[in-house]
Short mmCIF file of C-alpha atoms in Angstrom, two decimals:
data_model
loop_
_atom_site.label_atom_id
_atom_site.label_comp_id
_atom_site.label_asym_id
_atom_site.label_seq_id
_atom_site.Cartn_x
_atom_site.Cartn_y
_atom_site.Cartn_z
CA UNK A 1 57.04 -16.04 2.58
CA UNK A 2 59.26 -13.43 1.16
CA UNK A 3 58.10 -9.55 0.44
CA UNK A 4 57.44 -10.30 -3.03
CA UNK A 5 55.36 -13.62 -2.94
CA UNK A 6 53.18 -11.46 -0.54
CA UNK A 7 52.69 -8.66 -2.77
CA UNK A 8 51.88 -11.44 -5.41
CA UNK A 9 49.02 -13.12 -3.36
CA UNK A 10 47.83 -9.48 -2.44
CA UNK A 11 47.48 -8.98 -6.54
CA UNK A 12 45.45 -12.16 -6.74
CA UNK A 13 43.00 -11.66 -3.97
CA UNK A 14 39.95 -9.65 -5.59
CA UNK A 15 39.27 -6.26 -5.49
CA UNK A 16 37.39 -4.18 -3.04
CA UNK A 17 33.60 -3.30 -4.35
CA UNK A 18 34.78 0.20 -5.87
CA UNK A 19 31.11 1.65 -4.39
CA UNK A 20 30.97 0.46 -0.87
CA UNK A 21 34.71 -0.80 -0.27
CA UNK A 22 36.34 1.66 1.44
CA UNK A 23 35.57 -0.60 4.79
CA UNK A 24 37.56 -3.75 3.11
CA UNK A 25 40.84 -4.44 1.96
CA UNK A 26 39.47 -7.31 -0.87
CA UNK A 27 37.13 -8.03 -2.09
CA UNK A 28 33.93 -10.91 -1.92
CA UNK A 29 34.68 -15.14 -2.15
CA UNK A 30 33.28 -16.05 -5.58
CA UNK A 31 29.98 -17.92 -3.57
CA UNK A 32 29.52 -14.88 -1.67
CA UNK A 33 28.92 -12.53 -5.17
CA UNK A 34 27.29 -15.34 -6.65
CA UNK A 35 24.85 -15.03 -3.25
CA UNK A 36 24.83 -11.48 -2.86
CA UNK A 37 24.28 -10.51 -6.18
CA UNK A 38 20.69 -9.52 -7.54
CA UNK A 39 21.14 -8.11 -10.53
CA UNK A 40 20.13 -11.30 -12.66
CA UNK A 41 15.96 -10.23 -11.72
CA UNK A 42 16.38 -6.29 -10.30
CA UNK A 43 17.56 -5.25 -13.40
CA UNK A 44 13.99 -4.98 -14.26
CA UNK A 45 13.35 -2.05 -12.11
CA UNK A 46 15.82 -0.10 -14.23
CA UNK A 47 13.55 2.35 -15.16
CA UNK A 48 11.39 2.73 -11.20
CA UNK A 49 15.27 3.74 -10.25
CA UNK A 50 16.18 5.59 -13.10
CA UNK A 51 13.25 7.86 -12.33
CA UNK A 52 13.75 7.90 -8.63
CA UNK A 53 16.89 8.64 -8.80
CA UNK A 54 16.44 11.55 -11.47
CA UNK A 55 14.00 13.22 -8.78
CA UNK A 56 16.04 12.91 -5.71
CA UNK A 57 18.72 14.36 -7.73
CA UNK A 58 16.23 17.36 -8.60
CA UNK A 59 15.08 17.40 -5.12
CA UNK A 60 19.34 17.88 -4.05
CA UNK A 61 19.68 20.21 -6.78
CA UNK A 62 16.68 22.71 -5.40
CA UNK A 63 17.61 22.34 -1.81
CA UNK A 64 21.21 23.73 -2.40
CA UNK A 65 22.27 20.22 -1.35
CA UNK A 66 24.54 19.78 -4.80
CA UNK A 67 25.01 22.63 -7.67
CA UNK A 68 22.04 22.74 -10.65
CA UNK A 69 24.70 21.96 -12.67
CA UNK A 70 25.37 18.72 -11.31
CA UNK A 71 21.38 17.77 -11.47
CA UNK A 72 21.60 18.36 -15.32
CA UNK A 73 24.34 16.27 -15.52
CA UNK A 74 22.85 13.70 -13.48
CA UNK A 75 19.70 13.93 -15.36
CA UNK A 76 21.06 13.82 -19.21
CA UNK A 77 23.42 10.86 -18.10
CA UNK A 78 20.16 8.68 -16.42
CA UNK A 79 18.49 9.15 -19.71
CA UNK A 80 21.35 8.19 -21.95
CA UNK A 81 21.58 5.23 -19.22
CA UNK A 82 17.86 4.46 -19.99
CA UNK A 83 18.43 4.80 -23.54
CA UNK A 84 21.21 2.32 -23.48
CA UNK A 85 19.34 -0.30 -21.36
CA UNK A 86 16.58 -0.09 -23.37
CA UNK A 87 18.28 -0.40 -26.87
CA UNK A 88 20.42 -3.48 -25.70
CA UNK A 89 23.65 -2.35 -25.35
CA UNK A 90 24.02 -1.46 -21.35
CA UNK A 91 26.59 -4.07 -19.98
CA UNK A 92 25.34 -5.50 -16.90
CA UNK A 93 28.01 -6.40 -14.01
CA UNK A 94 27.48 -9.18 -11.58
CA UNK A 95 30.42 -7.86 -9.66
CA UNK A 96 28.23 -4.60 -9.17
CA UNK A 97 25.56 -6.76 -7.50
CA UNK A 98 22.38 -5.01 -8.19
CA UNK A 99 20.61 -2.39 -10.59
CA UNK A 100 21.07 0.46 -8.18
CA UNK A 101 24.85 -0.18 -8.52
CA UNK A 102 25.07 -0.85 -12.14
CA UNK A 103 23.55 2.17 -13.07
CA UNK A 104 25.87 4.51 -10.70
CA UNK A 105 28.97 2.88 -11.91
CA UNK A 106 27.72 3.41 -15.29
CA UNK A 107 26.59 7.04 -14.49
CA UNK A 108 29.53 7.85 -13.66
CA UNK A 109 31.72 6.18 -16.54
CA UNK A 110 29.49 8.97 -18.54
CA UNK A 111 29.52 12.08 -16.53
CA UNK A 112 32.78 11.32 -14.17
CA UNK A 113 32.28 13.24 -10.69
CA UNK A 114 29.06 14.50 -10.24
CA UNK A 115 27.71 10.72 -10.56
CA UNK A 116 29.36 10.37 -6.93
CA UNK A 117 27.34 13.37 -5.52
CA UNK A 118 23.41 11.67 -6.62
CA UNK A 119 23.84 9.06 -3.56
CA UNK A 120 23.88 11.83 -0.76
CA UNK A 121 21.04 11.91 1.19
CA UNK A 122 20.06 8.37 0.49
CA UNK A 123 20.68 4.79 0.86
CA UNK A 124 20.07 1.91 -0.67
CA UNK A 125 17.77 0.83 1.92
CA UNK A 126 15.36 3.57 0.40
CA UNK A 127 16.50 3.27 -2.70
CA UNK A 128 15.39 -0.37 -3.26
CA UNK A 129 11.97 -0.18 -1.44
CA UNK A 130 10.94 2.98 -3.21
CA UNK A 131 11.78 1.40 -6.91
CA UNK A 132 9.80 -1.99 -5.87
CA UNK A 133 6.93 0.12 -4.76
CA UNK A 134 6.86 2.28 -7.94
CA UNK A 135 7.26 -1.34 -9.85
CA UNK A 136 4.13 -2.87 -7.98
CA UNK A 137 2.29 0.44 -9.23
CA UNK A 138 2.99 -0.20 -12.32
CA UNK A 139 2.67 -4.15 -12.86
CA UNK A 140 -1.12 -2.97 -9.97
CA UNK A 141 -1.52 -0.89 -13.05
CA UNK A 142 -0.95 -3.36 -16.38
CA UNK A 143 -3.31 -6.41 -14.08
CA UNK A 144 -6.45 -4.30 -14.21
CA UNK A 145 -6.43 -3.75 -17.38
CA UNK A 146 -6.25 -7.59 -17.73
CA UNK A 147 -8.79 -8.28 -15.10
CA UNK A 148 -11.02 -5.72 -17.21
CA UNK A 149 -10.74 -7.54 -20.55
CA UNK A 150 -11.59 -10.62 -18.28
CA UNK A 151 -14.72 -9.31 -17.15
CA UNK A 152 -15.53 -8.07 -20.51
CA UNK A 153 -15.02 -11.62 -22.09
CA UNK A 154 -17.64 -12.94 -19.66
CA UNK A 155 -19.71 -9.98 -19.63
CA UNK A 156 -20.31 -10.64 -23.46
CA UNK A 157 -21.54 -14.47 -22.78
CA UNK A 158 -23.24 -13.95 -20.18
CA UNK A 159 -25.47 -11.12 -22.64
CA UNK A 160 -25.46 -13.67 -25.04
CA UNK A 161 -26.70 -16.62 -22.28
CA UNK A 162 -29.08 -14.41 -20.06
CA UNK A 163 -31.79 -16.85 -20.86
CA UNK A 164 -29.63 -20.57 -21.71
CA UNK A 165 -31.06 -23.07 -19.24
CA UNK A 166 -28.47 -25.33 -17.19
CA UNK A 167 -28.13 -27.26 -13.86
CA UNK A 168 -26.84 -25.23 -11.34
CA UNK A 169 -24.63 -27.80 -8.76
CA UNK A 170 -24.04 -27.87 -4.79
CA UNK A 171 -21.49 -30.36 -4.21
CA UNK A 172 -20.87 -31.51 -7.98
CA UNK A 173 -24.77 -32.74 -7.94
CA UNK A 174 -27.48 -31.16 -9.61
CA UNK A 175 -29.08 -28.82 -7.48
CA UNK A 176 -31.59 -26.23 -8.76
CA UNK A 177 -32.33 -24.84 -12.59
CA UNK A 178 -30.08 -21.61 -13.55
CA UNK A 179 -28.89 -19.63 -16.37
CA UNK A 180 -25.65 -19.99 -17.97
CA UNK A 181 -25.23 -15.99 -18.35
CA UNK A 182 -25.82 -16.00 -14.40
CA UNK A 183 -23.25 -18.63 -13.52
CA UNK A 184 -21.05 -16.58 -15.90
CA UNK A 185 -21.72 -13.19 -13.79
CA UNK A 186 -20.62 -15.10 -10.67
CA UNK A 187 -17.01 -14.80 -12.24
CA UNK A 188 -17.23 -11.01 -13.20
CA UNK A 189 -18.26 -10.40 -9.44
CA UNK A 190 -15.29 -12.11 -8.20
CA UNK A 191 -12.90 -10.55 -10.88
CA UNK A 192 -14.23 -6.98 -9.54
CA UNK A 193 -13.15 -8.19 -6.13
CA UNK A 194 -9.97 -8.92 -7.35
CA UNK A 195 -9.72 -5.55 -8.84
CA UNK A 196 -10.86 -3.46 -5.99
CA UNK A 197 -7.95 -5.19 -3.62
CA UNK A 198 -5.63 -4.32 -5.99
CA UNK A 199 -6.93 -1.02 -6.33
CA UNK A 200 -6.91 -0.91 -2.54
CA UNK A 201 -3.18 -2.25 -2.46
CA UNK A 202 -1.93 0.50 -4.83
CA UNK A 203 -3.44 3.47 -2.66
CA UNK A 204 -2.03 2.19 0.41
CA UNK A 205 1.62 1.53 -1.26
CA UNK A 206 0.83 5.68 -2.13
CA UNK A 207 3.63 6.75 0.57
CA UNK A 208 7.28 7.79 -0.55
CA UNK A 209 9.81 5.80 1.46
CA UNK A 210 13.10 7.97 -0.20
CA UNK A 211 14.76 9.96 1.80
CA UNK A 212 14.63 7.51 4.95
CA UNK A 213 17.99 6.88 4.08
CA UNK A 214 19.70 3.80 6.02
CA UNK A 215 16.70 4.02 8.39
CA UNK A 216 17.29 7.28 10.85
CA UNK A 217 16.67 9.85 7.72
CA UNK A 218 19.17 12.23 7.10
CA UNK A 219 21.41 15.43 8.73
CA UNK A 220 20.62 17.14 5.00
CA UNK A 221 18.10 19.45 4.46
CA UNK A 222 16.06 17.50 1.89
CA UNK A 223 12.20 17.97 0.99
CA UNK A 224 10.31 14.56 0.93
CA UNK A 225 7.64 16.16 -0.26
CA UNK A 226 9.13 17.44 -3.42
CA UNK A 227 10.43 13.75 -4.25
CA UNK A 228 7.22 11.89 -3.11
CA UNK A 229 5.29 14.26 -5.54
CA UNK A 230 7.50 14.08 -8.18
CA UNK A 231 7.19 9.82 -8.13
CA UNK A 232 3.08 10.31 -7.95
CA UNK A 233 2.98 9.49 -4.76
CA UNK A 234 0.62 10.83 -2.24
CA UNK A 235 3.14 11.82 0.74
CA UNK A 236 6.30 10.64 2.24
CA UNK A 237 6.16 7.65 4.89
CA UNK A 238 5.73 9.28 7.94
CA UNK A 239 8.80 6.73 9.73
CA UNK A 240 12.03 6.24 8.15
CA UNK A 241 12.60 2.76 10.36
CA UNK A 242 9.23 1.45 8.69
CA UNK A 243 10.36 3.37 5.40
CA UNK A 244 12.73 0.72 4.53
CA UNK A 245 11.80 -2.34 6.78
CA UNK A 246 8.12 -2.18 5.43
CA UNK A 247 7.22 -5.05 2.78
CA UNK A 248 3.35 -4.87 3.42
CA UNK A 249 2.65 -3.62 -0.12
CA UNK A 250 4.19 -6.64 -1.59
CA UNK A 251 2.57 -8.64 0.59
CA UNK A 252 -0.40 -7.44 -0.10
CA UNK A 253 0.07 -7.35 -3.97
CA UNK A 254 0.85 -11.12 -3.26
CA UNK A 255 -2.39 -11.90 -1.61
CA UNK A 256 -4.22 -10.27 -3.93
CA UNK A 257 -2.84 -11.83 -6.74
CA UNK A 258 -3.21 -15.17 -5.20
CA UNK A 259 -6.99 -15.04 -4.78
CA UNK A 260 -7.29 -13.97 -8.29
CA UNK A 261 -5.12 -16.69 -8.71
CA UNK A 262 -7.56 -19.08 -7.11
CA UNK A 263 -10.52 -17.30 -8.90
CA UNK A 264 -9.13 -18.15 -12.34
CA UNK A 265 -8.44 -21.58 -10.93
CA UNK A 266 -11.74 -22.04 -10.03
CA UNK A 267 -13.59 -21.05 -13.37
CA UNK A 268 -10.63 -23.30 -14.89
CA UNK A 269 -11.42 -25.90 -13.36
CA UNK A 270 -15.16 -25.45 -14.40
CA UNK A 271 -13.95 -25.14 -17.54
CA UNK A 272 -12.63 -28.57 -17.64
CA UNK A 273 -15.63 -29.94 -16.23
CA UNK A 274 -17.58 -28.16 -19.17
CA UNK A 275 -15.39 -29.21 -21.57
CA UNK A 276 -15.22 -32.87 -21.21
CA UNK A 277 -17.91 -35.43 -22.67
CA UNK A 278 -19.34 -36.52 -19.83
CA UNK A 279 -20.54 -32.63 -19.73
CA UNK A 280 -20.08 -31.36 -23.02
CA UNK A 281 -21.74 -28.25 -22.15
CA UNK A 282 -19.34 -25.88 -23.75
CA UNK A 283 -16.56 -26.43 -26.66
CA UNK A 284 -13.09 -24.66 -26.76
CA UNK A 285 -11.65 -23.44 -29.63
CA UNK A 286 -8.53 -24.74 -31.56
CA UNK A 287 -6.81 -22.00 -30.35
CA UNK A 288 -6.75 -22.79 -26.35
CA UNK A 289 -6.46 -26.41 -27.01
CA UNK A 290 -4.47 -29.45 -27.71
CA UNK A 291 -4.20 -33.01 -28.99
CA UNK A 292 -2.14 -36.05 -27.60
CA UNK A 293 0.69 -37.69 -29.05
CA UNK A 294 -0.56 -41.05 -29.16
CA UNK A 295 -4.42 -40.61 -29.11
CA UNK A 296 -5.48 -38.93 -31.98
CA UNK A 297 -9.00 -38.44 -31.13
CA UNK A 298 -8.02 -36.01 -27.94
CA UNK A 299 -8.88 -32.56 -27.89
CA UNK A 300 -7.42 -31.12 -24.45
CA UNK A 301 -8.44 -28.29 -22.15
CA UNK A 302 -4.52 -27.49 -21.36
CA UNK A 303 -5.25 -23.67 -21.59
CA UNK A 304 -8.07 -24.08 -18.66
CA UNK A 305 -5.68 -27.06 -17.14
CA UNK A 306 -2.38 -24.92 -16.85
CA UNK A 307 -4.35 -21.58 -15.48
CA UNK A 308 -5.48 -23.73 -12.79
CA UNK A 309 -2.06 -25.09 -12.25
CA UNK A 310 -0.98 -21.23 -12.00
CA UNK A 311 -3.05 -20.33 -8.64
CA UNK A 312 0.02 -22.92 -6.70
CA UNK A 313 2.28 -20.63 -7.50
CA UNK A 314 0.78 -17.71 -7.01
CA UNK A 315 -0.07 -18.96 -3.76
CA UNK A 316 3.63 -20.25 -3.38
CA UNK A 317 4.97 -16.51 -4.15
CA UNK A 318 3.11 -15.21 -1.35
CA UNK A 319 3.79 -17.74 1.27
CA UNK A 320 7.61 -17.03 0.08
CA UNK A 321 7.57 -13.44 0.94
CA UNK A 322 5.52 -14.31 3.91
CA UNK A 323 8.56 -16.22 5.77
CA UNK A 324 11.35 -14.41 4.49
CA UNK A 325 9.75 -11.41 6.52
CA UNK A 326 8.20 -13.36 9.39
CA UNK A 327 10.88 -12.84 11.83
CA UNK A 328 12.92 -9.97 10.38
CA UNK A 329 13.82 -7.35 13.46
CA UNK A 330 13.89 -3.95 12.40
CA UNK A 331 14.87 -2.55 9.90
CA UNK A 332 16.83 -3.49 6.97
CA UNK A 333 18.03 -7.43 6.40
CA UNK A 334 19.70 -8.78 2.98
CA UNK A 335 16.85 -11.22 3.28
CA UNK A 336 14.83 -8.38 1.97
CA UNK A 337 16.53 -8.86 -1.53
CA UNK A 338 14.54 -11.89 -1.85
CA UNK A 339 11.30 -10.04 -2.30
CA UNK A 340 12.01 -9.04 -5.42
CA UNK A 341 11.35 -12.79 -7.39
CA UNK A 342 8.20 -13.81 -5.89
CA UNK A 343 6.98 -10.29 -6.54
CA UNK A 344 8.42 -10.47 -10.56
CA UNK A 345 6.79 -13.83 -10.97
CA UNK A 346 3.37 -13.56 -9.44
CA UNK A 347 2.94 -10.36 -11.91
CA UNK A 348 4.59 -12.17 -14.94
CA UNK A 349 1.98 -15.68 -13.95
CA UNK A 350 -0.88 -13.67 -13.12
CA UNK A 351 -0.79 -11.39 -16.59
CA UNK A 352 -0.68 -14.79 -18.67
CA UNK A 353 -2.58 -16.66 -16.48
CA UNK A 354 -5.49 -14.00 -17.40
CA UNK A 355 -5.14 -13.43 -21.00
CA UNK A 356 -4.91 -17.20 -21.22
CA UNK A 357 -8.46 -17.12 -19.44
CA UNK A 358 -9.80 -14.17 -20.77
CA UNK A 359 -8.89 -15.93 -24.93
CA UNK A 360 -10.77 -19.32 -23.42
CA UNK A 361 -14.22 -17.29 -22.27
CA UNK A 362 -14.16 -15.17 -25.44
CA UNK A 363 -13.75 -18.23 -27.43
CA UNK A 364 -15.61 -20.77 -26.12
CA UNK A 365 -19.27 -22.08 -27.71
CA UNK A 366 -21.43 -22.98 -25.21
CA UNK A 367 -24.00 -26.32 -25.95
CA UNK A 368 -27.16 -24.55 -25.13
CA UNK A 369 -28.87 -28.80 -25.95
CA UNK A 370 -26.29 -30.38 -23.40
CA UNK A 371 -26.94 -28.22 -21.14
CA UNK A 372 -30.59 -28.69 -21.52
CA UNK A 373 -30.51 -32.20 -21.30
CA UNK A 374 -28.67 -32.17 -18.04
CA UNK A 375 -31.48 -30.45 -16.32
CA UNK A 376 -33.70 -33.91 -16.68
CA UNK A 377 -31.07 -35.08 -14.05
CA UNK A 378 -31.09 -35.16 -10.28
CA UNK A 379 -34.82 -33.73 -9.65
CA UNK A 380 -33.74 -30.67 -9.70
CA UNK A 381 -37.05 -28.69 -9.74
CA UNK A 382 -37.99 -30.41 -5.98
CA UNK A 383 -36.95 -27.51 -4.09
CA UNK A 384 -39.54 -25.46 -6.15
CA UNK A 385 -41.78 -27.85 -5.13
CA UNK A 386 -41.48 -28.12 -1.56
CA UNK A 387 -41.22 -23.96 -2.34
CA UNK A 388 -45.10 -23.87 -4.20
CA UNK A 389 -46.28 -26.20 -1.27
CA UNK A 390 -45.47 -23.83 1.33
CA UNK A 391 -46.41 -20.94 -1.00
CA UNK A 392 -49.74 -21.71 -2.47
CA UNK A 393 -50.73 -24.92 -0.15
CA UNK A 394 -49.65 -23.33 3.15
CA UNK A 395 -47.41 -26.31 4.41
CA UNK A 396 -44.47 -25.24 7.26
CA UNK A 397 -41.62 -25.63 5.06
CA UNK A 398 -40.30 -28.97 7.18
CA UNK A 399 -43.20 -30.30 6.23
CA UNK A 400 -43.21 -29.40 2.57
CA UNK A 401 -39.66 -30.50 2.32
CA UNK A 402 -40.48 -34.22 3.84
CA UNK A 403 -43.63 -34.79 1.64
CA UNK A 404 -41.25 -33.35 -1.73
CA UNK A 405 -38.03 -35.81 -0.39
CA UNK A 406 -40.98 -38.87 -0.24
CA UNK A 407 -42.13 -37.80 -3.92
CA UNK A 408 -38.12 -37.71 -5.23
CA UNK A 409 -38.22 -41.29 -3.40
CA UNK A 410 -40.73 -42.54 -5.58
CA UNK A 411 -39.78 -40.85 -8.83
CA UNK A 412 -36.45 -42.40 -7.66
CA UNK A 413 -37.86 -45.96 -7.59
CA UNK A 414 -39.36 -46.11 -10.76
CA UNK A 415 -36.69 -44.36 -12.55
CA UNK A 416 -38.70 -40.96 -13.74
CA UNK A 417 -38.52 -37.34 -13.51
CA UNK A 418 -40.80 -35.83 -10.80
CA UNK A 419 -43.21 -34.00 -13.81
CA UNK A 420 -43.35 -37.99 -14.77
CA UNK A 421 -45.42 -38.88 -11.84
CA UNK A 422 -49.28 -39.09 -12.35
CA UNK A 423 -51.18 -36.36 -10.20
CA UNK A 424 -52.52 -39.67 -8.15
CA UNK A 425 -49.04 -40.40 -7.17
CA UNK A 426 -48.37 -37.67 -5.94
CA UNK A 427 -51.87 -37.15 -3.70
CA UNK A 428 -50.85 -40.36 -2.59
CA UNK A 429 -48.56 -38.79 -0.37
CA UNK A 430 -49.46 -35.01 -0.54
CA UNK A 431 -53.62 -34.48 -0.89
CA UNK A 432 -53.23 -30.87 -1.21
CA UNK A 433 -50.89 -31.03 -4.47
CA UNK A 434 -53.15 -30.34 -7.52
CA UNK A 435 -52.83 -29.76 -11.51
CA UNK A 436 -50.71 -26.62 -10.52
CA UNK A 437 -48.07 -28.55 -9.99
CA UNK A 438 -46.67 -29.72 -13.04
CA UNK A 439 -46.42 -26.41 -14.40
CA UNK A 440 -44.13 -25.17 -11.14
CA UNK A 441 -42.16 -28.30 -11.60
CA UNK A 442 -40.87 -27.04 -15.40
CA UNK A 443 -37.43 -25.96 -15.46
CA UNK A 444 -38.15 -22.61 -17.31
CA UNK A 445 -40.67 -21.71 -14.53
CA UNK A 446 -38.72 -22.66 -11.87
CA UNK A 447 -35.77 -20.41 -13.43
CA UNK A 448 -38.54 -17.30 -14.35
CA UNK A 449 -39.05 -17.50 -10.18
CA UNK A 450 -35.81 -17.12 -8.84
CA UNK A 451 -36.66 -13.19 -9.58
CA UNK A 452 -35.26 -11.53 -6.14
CA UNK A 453 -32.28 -9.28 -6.38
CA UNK A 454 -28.97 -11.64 -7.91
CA UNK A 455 -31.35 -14.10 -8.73
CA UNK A 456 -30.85 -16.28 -11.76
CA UNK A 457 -34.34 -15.39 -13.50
CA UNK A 458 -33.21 -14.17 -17.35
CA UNK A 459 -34.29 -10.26 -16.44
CA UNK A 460 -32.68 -10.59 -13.00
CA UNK A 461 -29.67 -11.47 -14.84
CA UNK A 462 -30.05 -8.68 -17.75
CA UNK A 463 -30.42 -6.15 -14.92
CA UNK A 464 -26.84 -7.37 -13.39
CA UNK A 465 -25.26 -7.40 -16.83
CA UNK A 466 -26.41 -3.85 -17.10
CA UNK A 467 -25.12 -2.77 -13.67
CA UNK A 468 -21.84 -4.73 -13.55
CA UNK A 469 -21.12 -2.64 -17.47
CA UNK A 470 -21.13 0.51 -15.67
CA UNK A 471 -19.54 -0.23 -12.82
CA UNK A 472 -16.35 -2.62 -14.19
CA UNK A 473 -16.28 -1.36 -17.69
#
């Protein structure tokens, strides 16, 4: 090959990364960018890097580290950077890779050399984990609020269905008598479990990881401190290695958002049940609802149906995240660049999957007669017997429970309720039972009993509504 068809090829090969190739003489095979690249989804934490990178760049600026004039520079040409991004018109590069590279190349397109002086001290190693954690703060931040408007939604129908009589169901199968308000408050417990993990997620993620640099820190004389407070965190990490190999915050965000996930999966799928004739305890509205193609009389619960479908991939986010750090050594791999998506989606799926929920609860009617007319199923006032015949008759429960299961037999057999059953019947196999009895076997007694603390008795249930407003709302 002659001099010149050498110097040719040389021209066609691609160009060295301008930001990190000093090291190589050309640049990336086009599968390798495509690979490498991450700017398609981290361009979202434009502004968690804009405003990390503004208060390192104060931090250099007040340790000496690089001239004040420099950090105004720096500073005016990140905001015209965020202005740009914001208003459309900020060119994003592939061949840059990701947003912390995009924005420096752009930086310093604006303010020429200074740009090259804001990446002293630092690396992208705590570059990266410091923007994700100030992201997760945020999206920890916009997920209460949702979780909140939740609990509100059910907080309001449960008020309004303290008192509204339904089966209560171990197993799918009626069980005993409860309220509709206190199934509901079963949901806002759960809801202000999810909240307080998430609440306990963002005070753990409260630790600065910038200025770990690569993951030995740094020869400069920087002040953590100054940059941790600055990004409303609590303190710097106390070990640059686990600085920028630590991943336990989005882990945790992940679990978290997964059992929420499952929560909301759970009342969907109750919602369903509800919803459907064989039920038909509570209607949906128009708006969280749909019809079928071919079957004109079908009103759907797709709303409910799709939220439900939304805890998989919740759960599918975390388990991601799980086994792309699973066997990581310390500190820093580029498998780590593959926390960012299921982190982005389980935020984006949770947020609709609860306003989705939240438009459903505030929405739906319940049938107050359906749910009334269920309770004649499945003998579901026997514990309460075998309850009053210990109580008042002074059976041992064993025995109480044998005599009620021989009485459900009967009522069984000849195809009544247990109230149905003359008082003879029931002597028949119990002598001790008398008149009393019918009136412990009626559904609105048996509910009026269950009076101890979280019990399902209409005040119990007022007095929770009233404690769980102050506490969640």
């Amino acid at each position: 090959m002659t001099a010149k068809a050498k110097h040719k090829k040389a021209q066609q090969r691609p160009k060295a990364n301008p930001l990190w190739g000093g090291r190589f003489a050309a640049g990336l095979n086009a599968t390798m960018s495509e690979i490498n690249a991450s700017i398609d989804f981290d361009r979202r934490l434009y502004a968690q890097d804009i405003a990390a990178s503004k208060a390192h760049a104060a931090m250099l600026a007040a340790q000496g580290i690089i001239s004040r004039k420099d950090g105004r520079a720096i500073a005016r040409g990140l905001e015209a950077i965020r202005a740009e991004i914001e208003a459309g018109r900020f060119r994003f590069s592939k061949a840059l890779e990701d947003i912390h590279m995009n924005i420096e190349s752009r930086l310093a397109d604006l303010i020429g050399e200074p740009a090259g002086r804001l990446h002293t001290a630092r690396s992208r190693n705590d570059q990266v984990a410091t923007d994700l954690k100030l992201w997760v703060r945020d999206a920890i931040d916009a997920l209460e609020v949702g979780l909140k408007g939740l609990q509100a939604a059910l907080l309001a129908q449960a008020e309004q269905h303290a008192g509204t009589l339904m089966p209560g169901f171990t197993h799918l199968q009626p069980a005993q008598p409860i309220t509709f308000g206190h199934h509901l408050m079963a949901y806002v417990e759960m809801f202000g479990r999810d909240r307080g993990r998430l609440k306990d997620c963002r005070v753990r993620l409260g630790e600065c990881p910038l200025g770990a640099a690569a993951l030995a820190g740094t020869s400069f004389p920087i002040d953590r401190e100054m940059t941790a407070a600055a990004l409303g965190f609590a303190r710097p990490m106390a070990n640059s290695i686990d600085a920028v190999s630590d991943r336990d915050f989005a882990l945790e965000f992940l679990a978290a958002a997964a059992l929420a996930g499952v929560h909301l999966s759970r009342l969907a799928e109750e919602i369903v049940l509800w919803s459907s004739e064989q039920f038909g305890f509570v209607r949906l509205s128009d708006a969280f609802t749909t019809g079928s193609s071919i079957m004109p009389q079908k009103r759907n619960p797709d709303a409910a149906e799709l939220v439900r479908a939304k805890a998989g991939r919740l759960i599918a986010d975390l388990n991601s995240l799980l086994i792309v750090m699973k066997g990581l050594p310390l500190t820093y791999g580029k498998d780590m660049q593959e926390d960012k998506v299921p982190v982005f989606e389980a935020a984006d799926t949770l947020a609709l999957a609860l306003a989705a929920m939240t438009g459903m609860v505030r929405d739906m009617a319940a049938d107050k007669a359906a749910m009334r007319a269920a309770l004649g199923n499945g003998f579901i006032t026997a514990t309460d017997l075998a309850d009053w015949l210990v109580r008042a008759r002074g059976l041992p429960f064993r025995s109480a429970h044998h005599a009620t299961g021989r009485l459900v037999r009967l009522a069984e057999e000849r195809s009544c309720r247990l109230d149905q059953l003359s008082l003879a019947d029931m002597r028949a196999i119990e002598p001790r039972i008398s008149e009393e009895v019918f009136e412990v076997l009626r559904v609105e007694n048996s509910v009026k009993s269950r009076a101890s603390h979280g019990g399902t008795a209409p005040e119990q249930v007022r007095r929770a509504i009233a404690r769980a407003k102050e506490r969640y709302l």
